[in-house]
Short mmCIF file of C-alpha atoms in Angstrom, two decimals:
data_model
loop_
_atom_site.label_atom_id
_atom_site.label_comp_id
_atom_site.label_asym_id
_atom_site.label_seq_id
_atom_site.Cartn_x
_atom_site.Cartn_y
_atom_site.Cartn_z
CA MET A 1 -19.37 -169.84 -30.79
CA ASN A 2 -21.77 -167.01 -29.89
CA MET A 3 -22.82 -169.02 -26.84
CA VAL A 4 -19.19 -169.25 -25.70
CA MET A 5 -18.72 -165.49 -26.02
CA ALA A 6 -21.98 -164.88 -24.18
CA CYS A 7 -20.86 -167.16 -21.32
CA PHE A 8 -17.51 -165.44 -21.14
CA MET A 9 -19.09 -161.98 -21.08
CA VAL A 10 -21.50 -163.02 -18.31
CA MET A 11 -18.59 -164.41 -16.26
CA ALA A 12 -16.49 -161.29 -16.86
CA VAL A 13 -19.29 -158.96 -15.81
CA ALA A 14 -20.60 -161.03 -12.90
CA PHE A 15 -17.24 -162.10 -11.47
CA PRO A 16 -14.50 -159.68 -12.61
CA SER A 17 -12.36 -160.55 -9.58
CA LEU A 18 -12.13 -164.13 -10.81
CA LEU A 19 -10.44 -162.86 -13.93
CA ASN A 20 -8.45 -160.21 -12.02
CA LEU A 21 -9.86 -157.50 -14.28
CA LYS A 22 -8.99 -154.01 -13.08
CA GLY A 23 -9.74 -152.41 -16.44
CA ALA A 24 -10.67 -148.77 -16.68
CA THR A 25 -11.04 -148.41 -12.93
CA ALA A 26 -7.27 -148.26 -12.33
CA GLU A 27 -6.20 -144.80 -11.19
CA ASP A 28 -2.98 -142.88 -10.95
CA TYR A 29 -2.67 -140.95 -7.70
CA VAL A 30 -0.36 -137.95 -7.45
CA VAL A 31 1.06 -138.38 -3.95
CA GLY A 32 0.08 -135.31 -1.93
CA ASP A 33 -2.29 -134.06 -4.66
CA SER A 34 -1.49 -130.37 -5.35
CA LEU A 35 1.32 -130.24 -2.76
CA GLY A 36 3.07 -133.13 -4.48
CA TRP A 37 6.04 -134.76 -2.78
CA ALA A 38 7.40 -132.03 -0.50
CA VAL A 39 8.08 -131.35 3.17
CA PRO A 40 4.47 -131.11 4.35
CA PRO A 41 2.90 -128.38 6.50
CA ASN A 42 2.45 -130.92 9.33
CA THR A 43 3.63 -134.47 10.09
CA SER A 44 0.16 -135.99 9.57
CA PHE A 45 -0.33 -134.55 6.06
CA TYR A 46 0.59 -137.67 4.05
CA SER A 47 -1.18 -140.11 6.40
CA GLU A 48 -4.35 -138.00 6.09
CA TRP A 49 -3.90 -137.84 2.31
CA ALA A 50 -3.51 -141.64 2.06
CA ALA A 51 -6.49 -142.27 4.38
CA SER A 52 -8.71 -140.34 1.98
CA LYS A 53 -7.87 -142.68 -0.92
CA THR A 54 -8.75 -146.25 -1.83
CA PHE A 55 -5.72 -147.95 -3.38
CA GLN A 56 -6.11 -151.12 -5.42
CA ILE A 57 -3.87 -153.42 -7.42
CA GLY A 58 -3.34 -151.82 -10.81
CA ASP A 59 -3.31 -148.25 -9.48
CA GLY A 60 -0.23 -146.06 -9.77
CA LEU A 61 1.48 -143.69 -7.35
CA VAL A 62 3.09 -140.68 -9.01
CA PHE A 63 5.69 -138.77 -7.01
CA ASN A 64 6.13 -135.25 -8.40
CA TRP A 65 8.38 -132.60 -6.93
CA THR A 66 10.71 -129.73 -7.55
CA GLY A 67 13.75 -128.95 -5.49
CA ASP A 68 15.87 -131.26 -3.40
CA HIS A 69 13.86 -134.42 -2.68
CA TYR A 70 13.99 -138.12 -3.47
CA VAL A 71 11.64 -140.97 -2.77
CA GLY A 72 12.71 -144.35 -1.50
CA PRO A 73 10.64 -147.48 -1.04
CA ALA A 74 11.17 -148.48 2.59
CA SER A 75 10.53 -151.35 4.97
CA LYS A 76 8.30 -150.68 7.97
CA GLU A 77 11.40 -150.34 10.17
CA GLU A 78 13.10 -147.93 7.75
CA TYR A 79 9.87 -145.95 7.56
CA ASP A 80 9.43 -145.78 11.34
CA ASN A 81 13.07 -144.79 11.93
CA CYS A 82 13.48 -142.65 8.79
CA THR A 83 16.42 -144.80 7.74
CA ASP A 84 17.66 -144.42 4.17
CA PRO A 85 16.61 -147.60 2.31
CA GLY A 86 19.51 -147.29 -0.13
CA ILE A 87 17.24 -147.22 -3.19
CA VAL A 88 15.94 -143.87 -4.36
CA PHE A 89 14.02 -142.57 -7.35
CA GLY A 90 14.05 -139.17 -9.01
CA PRO A 91 11.12 -136.83 -9.69
CA GLY A 92 8.14 -137.96 -11.73
CA VAL A 93 8.54 -141.63 -10.83
CA LYS A 94 5.41 -143.75 -11.06
CA ILE A 95 5.16 -146.80 -8.81
CA ASN A 96 2.62 -149.38 -9.98
CA ILE A 97 0.75 -151.21 -7.23
CA THR A 98 1.10 -154.92 -7.94
CA SER A 99 0.17 -156.57 -4.62
CA THR A 100 -1.92 -156.06 -1.51
CA ASP A 101 1.18 -155.47 0.61
CA THR A 102 1.39 -152.29 2.69
CA LEU A 103 3.83 -149.95 0.96
CA TYR A 104 6.12 -147.43 2.68
CA PHE A 105 7.90 -144.49 1.05
CA ILE A 106 10.17 -141.86 2.56
CA CYS A 107 12.14 -138.85 1.41
CA THR A 108 15.82 -139.58 1.89
CA VAL A 109 17.05 -135.96 1.93
CA GLY A 110 18.19 -134.50 5.24
CA ASP A 111 15.49 -134.39 7.92
CA HIS A 112 12.58 -134.37 5.46
CA CYS A 113 11.32 -137.77 6.64
CA GLU A 114 11.42 -136.72 10.29
CA ARG A 115 9.43 -133.62 9.29
CA GLY A 116 6.67 -135.82 7.84
CA GLN A 117 7.70 -136.45 4.22
CA LYS A 118 6.78 -140.11 4.31
CA VAL A 119 3.68 -142.04 3.34
CA THR A 120 2.15 -145.44 4.05
CA ILE A 121 -0.03 -146.92 1.31
CA THR A 122 -2.50 -149.59 2.40
CA VAL A 123 -3.68 -151.50 -0.65
CA GLY A 124 -7.11 -153.02 -1.00
CA SER A 125 -8.85 -151.27 1.84
CA ALA A 126 -10.46 -147.90 2.28
CA ALA A 127 -9.83 -146.14 5.55
CA ASN A 128 -13.03 -144.14 5.04
CA ASN A 129 -15.33 -147.18 4.62
CA SER A 130 -17.23 -148.21 7.73
CA SER A 131 -17.68 -151.83 6.69
CA PRO A 132 -15.29 -154.20 4.96
CA PRO A 133 -16.19 -155.61 1.55
CA PRO A 134 -17.84 -159.03 1.58
CA PRO A 135 -15.48 -162.01 1.29
CA PRO A 136 -15.18 -163.60 -2.13
CA PRO A 137 -16.99 -166.86 -2.79
CA SER A 138 -15.03 -169.85 -1.52
CA TYR A 139 -14.65 -171.25 -5.03
CA ALA A 140 -12.97 -168.09 -6.33
CA SER A 141 -9.43 -169.24 -5.59
CA SER A 142 -9.94 -172.41 -7.62
CA LEU A 143 -11.05 -170.51 -10.73
CA THR A 144 -7.78 -169.31 -12.20
CA PRO A 145 -7.32 -168.19 -15.81
CA THR A 146 -6.02 -171.73 -16.50
CA THR A 147 -9.11 -173.46 -15.09
CA LEU A 148 -11.36 -170.92 -16.78
CA GLY A 149 -9.55 -171.60 -20.05
CA SER A 150 -10.08 -175.33 -19.54
CA PHE A 151 -13.75 -174.69 -18.82
CA PHE A 152 -14.17 -172.68 -22.00
CA GLY A 153 -12.09 -175.24 -23.90
CA LEU A 154 -14.63 -177.89 -22.89
CA ILE A 155 -17.50 -175.72 -24.09
CA ILE A 156 -15.78 -175.03 -27.43
CA SER A 157 -14.97 -178.70 -28.02
CA TYR A 158 -18.64 -179.72 -27.80
#
């Protein structure tokens, strides 16, 4: 049994992406940092803020504000045109990142979106990295928790 645990630990440390382990590295980002979610001082504020971050699956986006604001998850078209998406959240909402999709959020109050209160979140890439991460091994997609469980089941049965 100790051999099984040792094999599992080696796999978990050597290939955490195979097990989809985010663990203690998940972060919560307060959108806009100290400004929070507000009409920004310039229209590039939130794009510059997002470009300085590396968002990954498992991270959280926290929208904090005071005053008259809301946040709505938007499509690319709604984001580009500042069109109310019809779904809005109140202050202090935390959005968990669960996929590598590009996420769009806008303020739905008055002309706040047109004034720059909108943000695009690109998941899984860092705008400030000069080189992309290496591709995963080609066998990675075939090693799911189910196949890993079967693998360890074979080890345990012997």
